[in-house]
mmCIF file of C-alpha atoms in Angstrom:
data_model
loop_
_atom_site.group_PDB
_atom_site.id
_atom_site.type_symbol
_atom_site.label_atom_id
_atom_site.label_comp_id
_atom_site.label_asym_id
_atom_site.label_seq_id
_atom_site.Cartn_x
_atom_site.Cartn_y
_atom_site.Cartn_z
ATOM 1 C CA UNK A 1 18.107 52.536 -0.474
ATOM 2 C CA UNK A 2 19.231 52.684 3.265
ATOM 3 C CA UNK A 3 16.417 52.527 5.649
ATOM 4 C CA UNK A 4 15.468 55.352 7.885
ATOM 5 C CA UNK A 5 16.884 54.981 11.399
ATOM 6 C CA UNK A 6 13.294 56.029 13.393
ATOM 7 C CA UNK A 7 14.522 57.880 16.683
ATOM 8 C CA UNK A 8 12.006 57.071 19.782
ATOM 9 C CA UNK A 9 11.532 58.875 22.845
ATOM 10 C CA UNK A 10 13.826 57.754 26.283
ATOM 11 C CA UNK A 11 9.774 56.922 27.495
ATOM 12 C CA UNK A 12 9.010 54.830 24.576
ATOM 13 C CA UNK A 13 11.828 52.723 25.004
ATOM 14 C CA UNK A 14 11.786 52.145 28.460
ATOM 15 C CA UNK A 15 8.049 51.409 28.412
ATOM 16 C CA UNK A 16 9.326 48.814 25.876
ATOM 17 C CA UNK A 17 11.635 47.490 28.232
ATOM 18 C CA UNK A 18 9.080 46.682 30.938
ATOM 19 C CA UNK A 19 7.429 45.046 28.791
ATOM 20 C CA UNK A 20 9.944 43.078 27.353
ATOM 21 C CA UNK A 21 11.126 42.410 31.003
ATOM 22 C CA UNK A 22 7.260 41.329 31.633
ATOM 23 C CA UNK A 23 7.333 39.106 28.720
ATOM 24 C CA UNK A 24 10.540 37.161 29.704
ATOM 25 C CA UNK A 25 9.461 36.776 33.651
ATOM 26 C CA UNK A 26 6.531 34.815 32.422
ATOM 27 C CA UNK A 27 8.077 33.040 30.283
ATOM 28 C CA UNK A 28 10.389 31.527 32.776
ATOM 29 C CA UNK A 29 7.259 31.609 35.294
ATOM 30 C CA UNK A 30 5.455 28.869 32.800
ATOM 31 C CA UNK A 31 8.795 27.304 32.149
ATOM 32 C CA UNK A 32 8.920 28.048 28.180
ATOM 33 C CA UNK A 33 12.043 27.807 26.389
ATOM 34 C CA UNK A 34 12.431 30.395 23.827
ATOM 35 C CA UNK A 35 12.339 28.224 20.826
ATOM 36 C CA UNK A 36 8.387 26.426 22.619
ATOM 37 C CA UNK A 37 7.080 30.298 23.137
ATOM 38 C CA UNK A 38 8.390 30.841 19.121
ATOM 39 C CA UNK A 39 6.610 27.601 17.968
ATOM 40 C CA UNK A 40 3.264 28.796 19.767
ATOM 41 C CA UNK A 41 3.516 32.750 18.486
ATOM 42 C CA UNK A 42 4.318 31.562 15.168
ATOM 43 C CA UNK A 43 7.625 33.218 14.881
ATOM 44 C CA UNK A 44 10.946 32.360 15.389
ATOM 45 C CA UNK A 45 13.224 31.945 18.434
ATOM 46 C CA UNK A 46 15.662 35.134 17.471
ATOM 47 C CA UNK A 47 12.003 36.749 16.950
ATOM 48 C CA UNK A 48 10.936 36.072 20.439
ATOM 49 C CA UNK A 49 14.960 37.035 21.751
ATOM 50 C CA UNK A 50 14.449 40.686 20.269
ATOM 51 C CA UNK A 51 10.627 40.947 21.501
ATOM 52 C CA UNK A 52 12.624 40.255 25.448
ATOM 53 C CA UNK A 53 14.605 42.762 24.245
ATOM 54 C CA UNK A 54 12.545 45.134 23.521
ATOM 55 C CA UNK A 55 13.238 45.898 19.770
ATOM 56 C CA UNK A 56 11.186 48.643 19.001
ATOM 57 C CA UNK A 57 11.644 46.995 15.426
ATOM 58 C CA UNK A 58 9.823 43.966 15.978
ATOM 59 C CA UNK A 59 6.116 44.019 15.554
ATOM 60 C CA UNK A 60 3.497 45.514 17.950
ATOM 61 C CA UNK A 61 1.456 42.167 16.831
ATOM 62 C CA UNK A 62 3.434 40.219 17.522
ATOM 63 C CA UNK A 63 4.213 41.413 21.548
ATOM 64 C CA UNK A 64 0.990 41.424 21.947
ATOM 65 C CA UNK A 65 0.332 37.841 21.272
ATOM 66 C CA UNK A 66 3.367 36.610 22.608
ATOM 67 C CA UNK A 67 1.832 38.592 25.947
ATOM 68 C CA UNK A 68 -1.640 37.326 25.505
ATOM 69 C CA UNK A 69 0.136 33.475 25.124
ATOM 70 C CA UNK A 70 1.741 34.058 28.346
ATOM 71 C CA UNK A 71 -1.301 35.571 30.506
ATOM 72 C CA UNK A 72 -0.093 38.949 30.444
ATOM 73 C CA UNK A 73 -3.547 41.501 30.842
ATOM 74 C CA UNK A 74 -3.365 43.944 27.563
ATOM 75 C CA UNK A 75 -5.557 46.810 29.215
ATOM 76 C CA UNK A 76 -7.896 44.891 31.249
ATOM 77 C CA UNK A 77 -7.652 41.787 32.911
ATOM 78 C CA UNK A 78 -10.081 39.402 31.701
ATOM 79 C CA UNK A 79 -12.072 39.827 28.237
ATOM 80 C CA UNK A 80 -15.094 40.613 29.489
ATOM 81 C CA UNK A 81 -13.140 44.458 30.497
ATOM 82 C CA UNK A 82 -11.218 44.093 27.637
ATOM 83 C CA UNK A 83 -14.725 43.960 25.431
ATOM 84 C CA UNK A 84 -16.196 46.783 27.908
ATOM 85 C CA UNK A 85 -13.168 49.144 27.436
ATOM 86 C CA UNK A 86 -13.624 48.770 23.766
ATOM 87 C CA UNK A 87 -17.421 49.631 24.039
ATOM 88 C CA UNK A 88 -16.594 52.419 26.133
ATOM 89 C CA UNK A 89 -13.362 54.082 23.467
ATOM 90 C CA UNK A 90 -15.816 53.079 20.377
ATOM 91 C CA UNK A 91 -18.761 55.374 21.662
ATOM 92 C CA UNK A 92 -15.915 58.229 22.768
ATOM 93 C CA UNK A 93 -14.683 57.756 19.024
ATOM 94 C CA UNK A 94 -17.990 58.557 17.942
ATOM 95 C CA UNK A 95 -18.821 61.776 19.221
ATOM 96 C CA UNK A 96 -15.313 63.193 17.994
ATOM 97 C CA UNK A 97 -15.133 64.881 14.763
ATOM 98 C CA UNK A 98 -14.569 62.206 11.780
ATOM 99 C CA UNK A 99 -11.877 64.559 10.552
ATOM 100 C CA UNK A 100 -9.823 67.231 12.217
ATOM 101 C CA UNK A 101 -9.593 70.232 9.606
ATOM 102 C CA UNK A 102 -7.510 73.237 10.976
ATOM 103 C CA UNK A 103 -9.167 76.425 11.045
ATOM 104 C CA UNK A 104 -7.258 78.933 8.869
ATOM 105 C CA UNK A 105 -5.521 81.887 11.102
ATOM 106 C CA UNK A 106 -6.408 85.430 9.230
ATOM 107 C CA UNK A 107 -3.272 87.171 7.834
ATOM 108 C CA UNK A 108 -2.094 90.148 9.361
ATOM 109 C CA UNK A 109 -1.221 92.305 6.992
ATOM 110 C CA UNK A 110 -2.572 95.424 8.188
ATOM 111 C CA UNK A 111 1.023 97.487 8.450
#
């Protein structure tokens, strides 16, 4: 069965790009071939040639490790914010609804 091609937003994929572009830079900045930053992600060196990219196929995971390798801040800069911005979105999460049920809009059919 042929896989569904999944369309992303000109936004998406240039936010992927930066980050891609990001991901390379400081690679180069800690002088890392391809193939060393592969053998410390886990992955392989096409892997981490797609993830500079930025494949929108390859693995959220996986960019963010290859980022977090390489010093690059996901959200905060050290993990102290990180672990503080988590607090913070975990007790926003909890005073939201734990399901969002859509009110049912009354018929008109008064004609």
């Amino acid at each position: 069965m042929p896989r569904h091609k999944r369309n992303y937003s000109k936004r998406s994929l240039q936010a992927m790009k930066v980050f891609a572009k990001q991901i390379q830079i400081a690679r180069k900045e800690h002088r890392w071939t391809e193939a060393e930053l592969a053998e410390r992600a886990g992955t392989t060196r096409p892997t981490i040639r797609q993830i500079e990219k930025g494949s929108p196929s390859t693995g959220l995971g996986l960019y963010f490790e290859v980022a977090t390798l390489l010093g690059i801040p996901l959200f905060a800069t050290d993990e102290r914010n990180l672990t503080a911005l988590e607090s913070s979105l975990d007790m926003r999460a909890t005073l939201l609804p734990r399901r969002i049920d859509k009110e049912e809009e009354e018929v008109f059919d008064d004609f």
